[in-house]
mmCIF file of C-alpha atoms in Angstrom:
data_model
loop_
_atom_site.group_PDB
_atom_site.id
_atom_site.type_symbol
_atom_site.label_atom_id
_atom_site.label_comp_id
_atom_site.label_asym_id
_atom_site.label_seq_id
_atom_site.Cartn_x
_atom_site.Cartn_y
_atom_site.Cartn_z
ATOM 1 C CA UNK A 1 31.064 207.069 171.397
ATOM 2 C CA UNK A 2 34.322 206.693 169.443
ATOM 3 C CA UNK A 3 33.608 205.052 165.868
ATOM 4 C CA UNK A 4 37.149 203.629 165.408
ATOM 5 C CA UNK A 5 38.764 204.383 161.760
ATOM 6 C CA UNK A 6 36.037 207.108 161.012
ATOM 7 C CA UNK A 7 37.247 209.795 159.337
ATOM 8 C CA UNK A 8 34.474 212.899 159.297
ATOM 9 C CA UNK A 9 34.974 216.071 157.078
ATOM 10 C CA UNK A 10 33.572 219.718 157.582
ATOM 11 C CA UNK A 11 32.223 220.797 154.195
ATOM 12 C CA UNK A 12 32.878 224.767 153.643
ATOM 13 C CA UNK A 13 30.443 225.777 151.393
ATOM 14 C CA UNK A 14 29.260 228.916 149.482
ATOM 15 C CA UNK A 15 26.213 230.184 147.267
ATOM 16 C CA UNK A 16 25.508 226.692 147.157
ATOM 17 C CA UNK A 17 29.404 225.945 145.925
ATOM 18 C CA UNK A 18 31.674 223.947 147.772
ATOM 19 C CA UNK A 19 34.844 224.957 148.528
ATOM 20 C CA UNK A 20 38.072 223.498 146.853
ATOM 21 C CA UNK A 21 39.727 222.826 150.660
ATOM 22 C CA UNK A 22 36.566 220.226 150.937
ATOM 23 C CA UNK A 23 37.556 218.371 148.125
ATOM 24 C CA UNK A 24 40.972 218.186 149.206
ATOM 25 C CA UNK A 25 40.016 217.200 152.892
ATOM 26 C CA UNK A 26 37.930 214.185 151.215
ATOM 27 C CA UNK A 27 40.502 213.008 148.883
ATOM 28 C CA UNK A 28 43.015 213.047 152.575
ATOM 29 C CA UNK A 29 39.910 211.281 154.224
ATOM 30 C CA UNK A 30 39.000 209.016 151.994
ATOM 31 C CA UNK A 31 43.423 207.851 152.038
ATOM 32 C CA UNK A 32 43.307 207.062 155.862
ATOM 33 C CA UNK A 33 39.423 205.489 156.049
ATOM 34 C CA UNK A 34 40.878 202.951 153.917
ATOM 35 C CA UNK A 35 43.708 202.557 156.062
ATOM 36 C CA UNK A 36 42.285 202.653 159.188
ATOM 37 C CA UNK A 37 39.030 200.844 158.442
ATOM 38 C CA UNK A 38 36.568 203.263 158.293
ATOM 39 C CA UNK A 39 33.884 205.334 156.881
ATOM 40 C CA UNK A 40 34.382 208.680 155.599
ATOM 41 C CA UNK A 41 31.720 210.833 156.343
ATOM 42 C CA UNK A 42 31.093 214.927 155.568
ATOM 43 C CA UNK A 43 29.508 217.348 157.536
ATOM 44 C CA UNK A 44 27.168 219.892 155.756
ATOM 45 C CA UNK A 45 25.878 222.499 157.614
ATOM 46 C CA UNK A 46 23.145 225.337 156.486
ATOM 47 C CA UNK A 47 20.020 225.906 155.771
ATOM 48 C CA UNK A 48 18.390 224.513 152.333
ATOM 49 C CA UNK A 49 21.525 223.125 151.293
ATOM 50 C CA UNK A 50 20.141 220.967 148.338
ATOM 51 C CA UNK A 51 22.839 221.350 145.672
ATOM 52 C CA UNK A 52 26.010 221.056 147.848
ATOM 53 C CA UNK A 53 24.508 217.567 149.240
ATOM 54 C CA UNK A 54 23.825 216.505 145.666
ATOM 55 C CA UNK A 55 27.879 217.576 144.977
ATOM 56 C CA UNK A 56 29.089 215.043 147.617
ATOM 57 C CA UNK A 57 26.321 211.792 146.476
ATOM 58 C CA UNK A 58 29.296 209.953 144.644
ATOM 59 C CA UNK A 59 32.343 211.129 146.815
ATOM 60 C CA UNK A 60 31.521 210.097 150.623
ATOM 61 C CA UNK A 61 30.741 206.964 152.316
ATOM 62 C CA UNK A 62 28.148 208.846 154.581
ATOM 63 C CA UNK A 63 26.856 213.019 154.688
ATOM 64 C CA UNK A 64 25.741 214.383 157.830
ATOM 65 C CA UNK A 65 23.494 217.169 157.033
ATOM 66 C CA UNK A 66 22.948 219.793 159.791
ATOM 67 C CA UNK A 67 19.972 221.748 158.507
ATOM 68 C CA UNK A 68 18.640 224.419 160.397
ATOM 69 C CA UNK A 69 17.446 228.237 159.539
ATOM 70 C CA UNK A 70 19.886 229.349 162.068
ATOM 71 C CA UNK A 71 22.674 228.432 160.382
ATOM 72 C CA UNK A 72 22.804 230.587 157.686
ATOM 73 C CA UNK A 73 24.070 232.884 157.932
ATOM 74 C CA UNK A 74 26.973 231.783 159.213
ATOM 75 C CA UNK A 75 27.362 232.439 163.121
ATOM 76 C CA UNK A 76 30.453 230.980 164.605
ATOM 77 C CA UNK A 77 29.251 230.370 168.001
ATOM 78 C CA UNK A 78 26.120 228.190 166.814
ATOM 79 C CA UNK A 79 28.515 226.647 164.097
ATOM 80 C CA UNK A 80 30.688 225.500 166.698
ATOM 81 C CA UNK A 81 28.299 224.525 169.111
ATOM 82 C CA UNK A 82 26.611 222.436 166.826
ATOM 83 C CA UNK A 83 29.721 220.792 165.579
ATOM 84 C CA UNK A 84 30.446 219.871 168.802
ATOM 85 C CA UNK A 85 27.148 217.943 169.546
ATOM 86 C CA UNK A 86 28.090 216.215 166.093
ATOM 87 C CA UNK A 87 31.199 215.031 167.221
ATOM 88 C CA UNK A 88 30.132 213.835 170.553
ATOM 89 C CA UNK A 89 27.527 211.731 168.755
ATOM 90 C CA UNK A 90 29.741 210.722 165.498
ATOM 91 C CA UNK A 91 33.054 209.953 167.430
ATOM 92 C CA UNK A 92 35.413 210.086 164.844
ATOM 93 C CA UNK A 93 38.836 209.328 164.946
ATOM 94 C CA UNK A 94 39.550 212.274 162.544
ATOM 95 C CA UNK A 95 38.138 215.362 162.091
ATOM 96 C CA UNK A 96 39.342 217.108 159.495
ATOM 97 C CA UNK A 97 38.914 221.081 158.672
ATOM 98 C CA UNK A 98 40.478 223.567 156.283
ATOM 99 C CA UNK A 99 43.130 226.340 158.031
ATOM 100 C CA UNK A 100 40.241 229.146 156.946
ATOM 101 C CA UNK A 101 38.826 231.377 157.919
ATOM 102 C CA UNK A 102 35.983 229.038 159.716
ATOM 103 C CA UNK A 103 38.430 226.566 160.510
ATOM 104 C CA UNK A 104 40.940 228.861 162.605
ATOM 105 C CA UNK A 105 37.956 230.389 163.706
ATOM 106 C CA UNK A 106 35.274 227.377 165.320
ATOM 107 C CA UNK A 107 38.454 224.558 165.650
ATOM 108 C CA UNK A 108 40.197 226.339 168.913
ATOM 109 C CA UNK A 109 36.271 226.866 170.085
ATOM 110 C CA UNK A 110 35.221 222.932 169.625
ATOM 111 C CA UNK A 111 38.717 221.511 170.967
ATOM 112 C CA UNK A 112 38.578 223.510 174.282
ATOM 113 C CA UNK A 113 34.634 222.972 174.764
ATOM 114 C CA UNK A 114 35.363 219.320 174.368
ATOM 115 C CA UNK A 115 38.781 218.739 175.509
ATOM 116 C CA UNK A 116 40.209 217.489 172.204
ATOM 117 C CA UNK A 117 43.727 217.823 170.229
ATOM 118 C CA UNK A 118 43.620 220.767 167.832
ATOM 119 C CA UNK A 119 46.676 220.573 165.800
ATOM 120 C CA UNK A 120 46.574 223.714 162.947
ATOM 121 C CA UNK A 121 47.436 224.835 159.746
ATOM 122 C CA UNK A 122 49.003 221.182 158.655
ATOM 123 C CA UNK A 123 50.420 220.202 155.183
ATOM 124 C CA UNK A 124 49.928 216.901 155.424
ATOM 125 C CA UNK A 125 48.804 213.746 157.758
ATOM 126 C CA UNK A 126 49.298 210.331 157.395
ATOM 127 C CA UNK A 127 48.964 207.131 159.504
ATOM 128 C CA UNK A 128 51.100 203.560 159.399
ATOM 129 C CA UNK A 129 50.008 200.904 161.753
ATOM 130 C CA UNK A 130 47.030 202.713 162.881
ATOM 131 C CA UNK A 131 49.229 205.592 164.047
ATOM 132 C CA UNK A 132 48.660 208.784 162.786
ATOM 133 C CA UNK A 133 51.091 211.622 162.234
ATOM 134 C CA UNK A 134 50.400 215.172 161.418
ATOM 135 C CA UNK A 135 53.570 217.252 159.322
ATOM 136 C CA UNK A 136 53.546 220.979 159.651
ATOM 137 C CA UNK A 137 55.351 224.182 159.039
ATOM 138 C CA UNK A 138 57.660 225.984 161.873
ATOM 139 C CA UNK A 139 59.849 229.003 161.885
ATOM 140 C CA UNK A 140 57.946 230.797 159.447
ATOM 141 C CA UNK A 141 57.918 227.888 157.096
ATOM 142 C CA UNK A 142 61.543 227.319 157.080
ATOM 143 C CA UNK A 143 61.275 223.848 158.303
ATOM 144 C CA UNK A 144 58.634 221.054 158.990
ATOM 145 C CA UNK A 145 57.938 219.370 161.850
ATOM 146 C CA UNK A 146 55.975 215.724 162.760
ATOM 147 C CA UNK A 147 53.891 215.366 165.275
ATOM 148 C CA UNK A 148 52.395 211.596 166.370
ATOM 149 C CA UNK A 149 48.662 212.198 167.681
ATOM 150 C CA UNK A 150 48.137 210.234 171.051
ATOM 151 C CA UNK A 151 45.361 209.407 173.554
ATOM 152 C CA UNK A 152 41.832 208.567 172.245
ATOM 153 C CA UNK A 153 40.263 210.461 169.380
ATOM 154 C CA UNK A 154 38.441 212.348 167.838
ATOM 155 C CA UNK A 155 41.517 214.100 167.150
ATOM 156 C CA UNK A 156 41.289 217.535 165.151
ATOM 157 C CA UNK A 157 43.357 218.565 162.113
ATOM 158 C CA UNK A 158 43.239 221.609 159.847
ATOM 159 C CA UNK A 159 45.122 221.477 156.641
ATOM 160 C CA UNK A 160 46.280 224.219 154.172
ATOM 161 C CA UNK A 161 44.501 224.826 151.253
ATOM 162 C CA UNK A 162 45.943 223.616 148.143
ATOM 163 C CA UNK A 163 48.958 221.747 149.910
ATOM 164 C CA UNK A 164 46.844 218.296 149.805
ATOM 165 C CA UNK A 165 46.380 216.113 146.138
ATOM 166 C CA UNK A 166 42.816 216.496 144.620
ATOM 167 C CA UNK A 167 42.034 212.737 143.643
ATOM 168 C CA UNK A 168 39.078 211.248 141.470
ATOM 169 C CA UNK A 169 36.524 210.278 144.333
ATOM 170 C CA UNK A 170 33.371 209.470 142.059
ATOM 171 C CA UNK A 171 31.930 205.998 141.889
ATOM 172 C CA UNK A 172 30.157 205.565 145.500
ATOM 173 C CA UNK A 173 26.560 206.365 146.667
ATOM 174 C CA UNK A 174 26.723 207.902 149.883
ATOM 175 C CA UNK A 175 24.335 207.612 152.620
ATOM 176 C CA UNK A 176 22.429 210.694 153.564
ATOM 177 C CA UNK A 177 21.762 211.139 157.402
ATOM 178 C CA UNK A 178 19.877 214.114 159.159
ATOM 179 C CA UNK A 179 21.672 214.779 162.540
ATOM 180 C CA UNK A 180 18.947 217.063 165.368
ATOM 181 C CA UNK A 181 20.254 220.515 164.893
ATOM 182 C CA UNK A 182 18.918 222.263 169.016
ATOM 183 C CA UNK A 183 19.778 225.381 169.158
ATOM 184 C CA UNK A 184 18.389 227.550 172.395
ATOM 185 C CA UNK A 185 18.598 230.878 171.147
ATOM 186 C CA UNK A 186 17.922 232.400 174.200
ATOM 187 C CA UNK A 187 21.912 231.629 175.401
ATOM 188 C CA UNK A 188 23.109 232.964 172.240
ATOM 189 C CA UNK A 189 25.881 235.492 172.869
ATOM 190 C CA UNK A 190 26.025 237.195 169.215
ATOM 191 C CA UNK A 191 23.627 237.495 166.658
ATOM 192 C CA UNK A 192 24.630 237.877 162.674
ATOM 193 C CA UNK A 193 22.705 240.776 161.117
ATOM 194 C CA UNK A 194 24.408 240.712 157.523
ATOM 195 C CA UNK A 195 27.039 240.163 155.610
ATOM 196 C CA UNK A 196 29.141 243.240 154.197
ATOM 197 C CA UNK A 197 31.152 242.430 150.635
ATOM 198 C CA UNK A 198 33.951 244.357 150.446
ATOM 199 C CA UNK A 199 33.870 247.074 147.699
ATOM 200 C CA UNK A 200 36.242 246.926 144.810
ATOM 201 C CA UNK A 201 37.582 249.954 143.362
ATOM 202 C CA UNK A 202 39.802 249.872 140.285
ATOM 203 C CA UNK A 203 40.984 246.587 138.880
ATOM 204 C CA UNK A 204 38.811 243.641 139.490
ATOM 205 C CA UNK A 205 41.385 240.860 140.128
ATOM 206 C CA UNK A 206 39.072 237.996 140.557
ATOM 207 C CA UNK A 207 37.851 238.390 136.715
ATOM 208 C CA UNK A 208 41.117 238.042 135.278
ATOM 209 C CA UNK A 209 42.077 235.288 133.048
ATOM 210 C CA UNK A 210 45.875 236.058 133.336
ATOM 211 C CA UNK A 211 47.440 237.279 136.923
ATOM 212 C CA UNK A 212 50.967 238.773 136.860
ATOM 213 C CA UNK A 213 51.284 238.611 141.241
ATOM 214 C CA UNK A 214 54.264 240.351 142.895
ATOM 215 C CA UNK A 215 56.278 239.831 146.138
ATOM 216 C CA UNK A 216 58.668 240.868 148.596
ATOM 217 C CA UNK A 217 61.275 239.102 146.210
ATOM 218 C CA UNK A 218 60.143 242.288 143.470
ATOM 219 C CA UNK A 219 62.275 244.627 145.065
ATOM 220 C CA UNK A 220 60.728 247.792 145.727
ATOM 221 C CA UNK A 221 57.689 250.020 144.513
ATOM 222 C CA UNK A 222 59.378 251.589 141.533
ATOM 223 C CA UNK A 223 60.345 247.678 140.216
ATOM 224 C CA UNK A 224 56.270 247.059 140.119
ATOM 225 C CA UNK A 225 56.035 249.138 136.797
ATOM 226 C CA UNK A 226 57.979 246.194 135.751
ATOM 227 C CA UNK A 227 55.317 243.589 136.415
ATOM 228 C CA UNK A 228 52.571 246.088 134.981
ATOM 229 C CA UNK A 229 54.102 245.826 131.785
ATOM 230 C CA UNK A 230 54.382 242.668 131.694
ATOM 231 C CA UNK A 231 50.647 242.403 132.531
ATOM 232 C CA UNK A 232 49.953 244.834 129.828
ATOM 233 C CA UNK A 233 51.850 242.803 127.101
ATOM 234 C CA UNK A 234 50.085 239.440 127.641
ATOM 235 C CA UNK A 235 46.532 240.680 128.445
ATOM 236 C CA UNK A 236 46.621 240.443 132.616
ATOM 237 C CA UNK A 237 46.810 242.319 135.570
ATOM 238 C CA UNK A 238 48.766 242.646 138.592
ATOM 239 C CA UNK A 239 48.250 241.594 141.910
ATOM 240 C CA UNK A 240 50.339 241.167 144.893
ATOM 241 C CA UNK A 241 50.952 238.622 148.247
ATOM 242 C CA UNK A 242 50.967 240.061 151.752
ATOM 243 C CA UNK A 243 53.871 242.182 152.401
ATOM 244 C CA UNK A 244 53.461 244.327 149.028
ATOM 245 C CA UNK A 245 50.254 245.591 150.227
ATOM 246 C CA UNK A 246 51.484 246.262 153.818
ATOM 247 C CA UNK A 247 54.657 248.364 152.285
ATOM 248 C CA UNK A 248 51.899 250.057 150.458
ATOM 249 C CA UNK A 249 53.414 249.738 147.091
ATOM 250 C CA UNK A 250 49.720 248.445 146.011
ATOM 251 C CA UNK A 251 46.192 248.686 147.150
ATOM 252 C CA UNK A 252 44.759 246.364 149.488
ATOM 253 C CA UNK A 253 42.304 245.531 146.256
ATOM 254 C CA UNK A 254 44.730 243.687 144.737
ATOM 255 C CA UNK A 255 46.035 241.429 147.414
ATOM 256 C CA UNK A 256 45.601 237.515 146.883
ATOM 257 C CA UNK A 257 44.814 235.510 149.734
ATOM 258 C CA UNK A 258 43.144 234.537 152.860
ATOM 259 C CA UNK A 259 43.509 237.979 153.733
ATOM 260 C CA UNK A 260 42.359 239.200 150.451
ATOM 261 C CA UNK A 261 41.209 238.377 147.497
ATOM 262 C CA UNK A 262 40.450 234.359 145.738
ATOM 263 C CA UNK A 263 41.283 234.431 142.052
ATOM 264 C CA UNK A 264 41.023 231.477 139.755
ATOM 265 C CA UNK A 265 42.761 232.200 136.434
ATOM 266 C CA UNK A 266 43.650 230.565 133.568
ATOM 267 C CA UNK A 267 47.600 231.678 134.289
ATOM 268 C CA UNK A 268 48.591 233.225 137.444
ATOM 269 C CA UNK A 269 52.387 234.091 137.231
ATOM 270 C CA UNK A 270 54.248 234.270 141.015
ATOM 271 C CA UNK A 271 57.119 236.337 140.427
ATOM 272 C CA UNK A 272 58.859 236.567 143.649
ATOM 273 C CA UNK A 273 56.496 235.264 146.090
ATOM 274 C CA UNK A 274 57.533 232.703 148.553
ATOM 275 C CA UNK A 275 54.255 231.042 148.741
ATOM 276 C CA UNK A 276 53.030 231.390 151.991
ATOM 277 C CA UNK A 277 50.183 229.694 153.238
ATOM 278 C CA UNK A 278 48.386 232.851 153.614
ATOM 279 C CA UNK A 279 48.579 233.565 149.915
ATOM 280 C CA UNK A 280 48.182 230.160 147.905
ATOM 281 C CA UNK A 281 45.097 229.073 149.704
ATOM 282 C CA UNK A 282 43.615 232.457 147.433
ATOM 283 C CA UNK A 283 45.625 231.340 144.415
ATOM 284 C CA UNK A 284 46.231 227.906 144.419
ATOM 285 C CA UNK A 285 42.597 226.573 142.039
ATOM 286 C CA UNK A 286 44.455 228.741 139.319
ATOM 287 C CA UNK A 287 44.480 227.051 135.864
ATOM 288 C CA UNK A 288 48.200 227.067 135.188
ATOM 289 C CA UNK A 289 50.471 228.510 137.918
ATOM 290 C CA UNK A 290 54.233 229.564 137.507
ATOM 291 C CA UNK A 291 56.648 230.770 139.704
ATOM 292 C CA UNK A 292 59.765 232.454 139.594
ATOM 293 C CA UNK A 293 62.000 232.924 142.573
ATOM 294 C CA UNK A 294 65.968 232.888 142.903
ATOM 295 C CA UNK A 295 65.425 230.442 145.789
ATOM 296 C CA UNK A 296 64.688 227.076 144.677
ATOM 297 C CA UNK A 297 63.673 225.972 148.081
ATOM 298 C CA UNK A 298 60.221 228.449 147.828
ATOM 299 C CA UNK A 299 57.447 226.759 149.119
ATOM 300 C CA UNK A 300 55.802 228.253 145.906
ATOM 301 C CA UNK A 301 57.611 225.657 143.872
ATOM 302 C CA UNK A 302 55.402 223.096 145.443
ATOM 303 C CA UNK A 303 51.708 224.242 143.837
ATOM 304 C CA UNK A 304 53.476 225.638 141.114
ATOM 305 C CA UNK A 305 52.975 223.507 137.311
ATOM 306 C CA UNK A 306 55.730 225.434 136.129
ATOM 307 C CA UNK A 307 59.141 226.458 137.991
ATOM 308 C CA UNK A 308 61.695 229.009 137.362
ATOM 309 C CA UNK A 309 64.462 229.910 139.653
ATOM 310 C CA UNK A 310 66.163 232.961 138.701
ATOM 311 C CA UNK A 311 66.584 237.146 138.972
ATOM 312 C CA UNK A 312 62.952 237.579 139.135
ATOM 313 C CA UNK A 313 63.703 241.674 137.799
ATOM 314 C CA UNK A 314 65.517 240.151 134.662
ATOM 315 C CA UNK A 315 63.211 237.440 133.516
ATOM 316 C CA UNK A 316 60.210 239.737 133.964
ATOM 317 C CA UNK A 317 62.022 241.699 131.574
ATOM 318 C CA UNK A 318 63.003 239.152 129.048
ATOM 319 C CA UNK A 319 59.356 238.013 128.741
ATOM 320 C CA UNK A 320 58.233 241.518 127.909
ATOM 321 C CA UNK A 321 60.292 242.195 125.384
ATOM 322 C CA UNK A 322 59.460 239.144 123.963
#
């Protein structure tokens, strides 16, 4: 069954929280339903999921709620089966997930299983004339490309974190729906035992109100005592993108990103950080983010409140001696 104009949303949820990307993904959803005619609908899965359900009363047209003891913990093989039987049943003509973690992981799983269009780790989509078009990054990010998604739907699309608008969504009462969670446990290939949190020696950057985060564009490992007294003279501390922790010029403890850490701030300061993917999806629900780059064409610049586009070295100094 296809349910023409549909648009259906995977909630990511933790500790009863959801996660920003959902919010996002609605606000994107909630854009084409109107266009195309549709519901929007989200897709909660877990087990005794009471307060993310209550989150999403006022903000979708319809939630699907998966509930099942199996599926928490999360298990990426019964997440995607069951996602799958959702989809078959739902029909969408969207399906929209975040590029995470559980996005780049159970997408690839559900579009081969069902022989759909996966198209990943999108900055945008759109649709005129009931056409829809997808935008994303190629060549490292250098340029965009536009892709028009053919054939009959459900057609799936994951989106970067923190690359869509988060719009006011309040004001509807959404209709609850239990969908028949069967899962056979006997044909289960993997079994979660536990989840393993990642010790944090040293600095703690997730309980920082100010983060002073350096890049490739820093220069070098001797240029990061720069940043950390910077950090020092406003009450921060320092944290990194990708390629700093791979040169090993700073722990792996203080990397921000999908790969790392997720910080929140009041300030987080970008001082020569291109703004990959990778690293604003753990940065981007910051308070107050500035950037400074020499390259005005950063893809930083774009979830950045604040801009400056200059010698990252000299600036850094400037505002430390002020």
């Amino acid at each position: 069954m296809n349910t023409g104009g549909d648009i259906l949303v995977l909630a990511e949820h933790k500790n009863g929280e959801l996660d920003g990307i959902t919010f996002q993904l609605l606000s994107k959803g909630r854009e084409l339903a109107g266009k195309l005619g549709g519901q929007l609908k989200a897709l909660v899965l877990g087990n005794r999921t009471e307060a993310v359900t209550r989150a999403l009363d006022d903000v979708a047209d319809v939630v699907l709620l998966a509930d099942h003891s199996l599926l928490d913990p999360y298990n990426p093989e019964i997440y995607g089966n069951v996602v799958g039987e959702v989809l078959k049943n739902a029909g969408p003509s969207l399906f929209l997930i975040g590029h995470t973690f559980l996005g780049m992981e159970i997408g690839p799983a559900i579009a081969a299983r069902l022989g759909l269009t996966l198209v990943t780790n999108c900055v945008d989509v759109e649709t005129t004339d009931g056409v829809v078009t997808v935008t994303r990054p190629i060549f490292g990010g250098v340029s965009h490309a536009r892709l028009e998604l053919q054939g009959p739907g459900p057609h799936l699309v994951s989106l970067q974190k923190g690359r869509l608008p988060k719009k006011s969504l309040s004001g509807r009462k959404a209709d609850f729906v239990c969908v028949p969670v069967k899962i056979d446990e006997s044909s289960l290939r993997t079994r979660v035992i536990g989840a393993v949190e990642a010790s944090i020696a040293g600095i703690d950057i997730t309980r920082a109100d100010i983060v002073v985060a350096v890049g490739r564009g820093i220069g070098g490992k001797t240029n990061i005592q720069l940043a950390e007294e910077l950090a020092r003279a406003i009450g921060g501390v320092v944290a990194c993108s990708r390629p700093v922790a791979d040169f090993g010029w700073l722990p792996q403890e203080q990397l921000v990103g999908m790969s790392g850490r997720t910080v929140k701030p009041r300030v987080y300061l970008a001082c020569g950080i291109s703004g990959a993917s990778q690293h604003v999806a753990g940065m981007v629900e910051s308070q107050c983010i500035i950037a400074i780059n020499k390259d005005r064409s950063a893809p930083i610049f774009q979830v950045a409140h604040y801009g400056v586009v200059g010698d990252v070295l000299k600036i850094i100094s400037l505002i430390t001696l002020k």
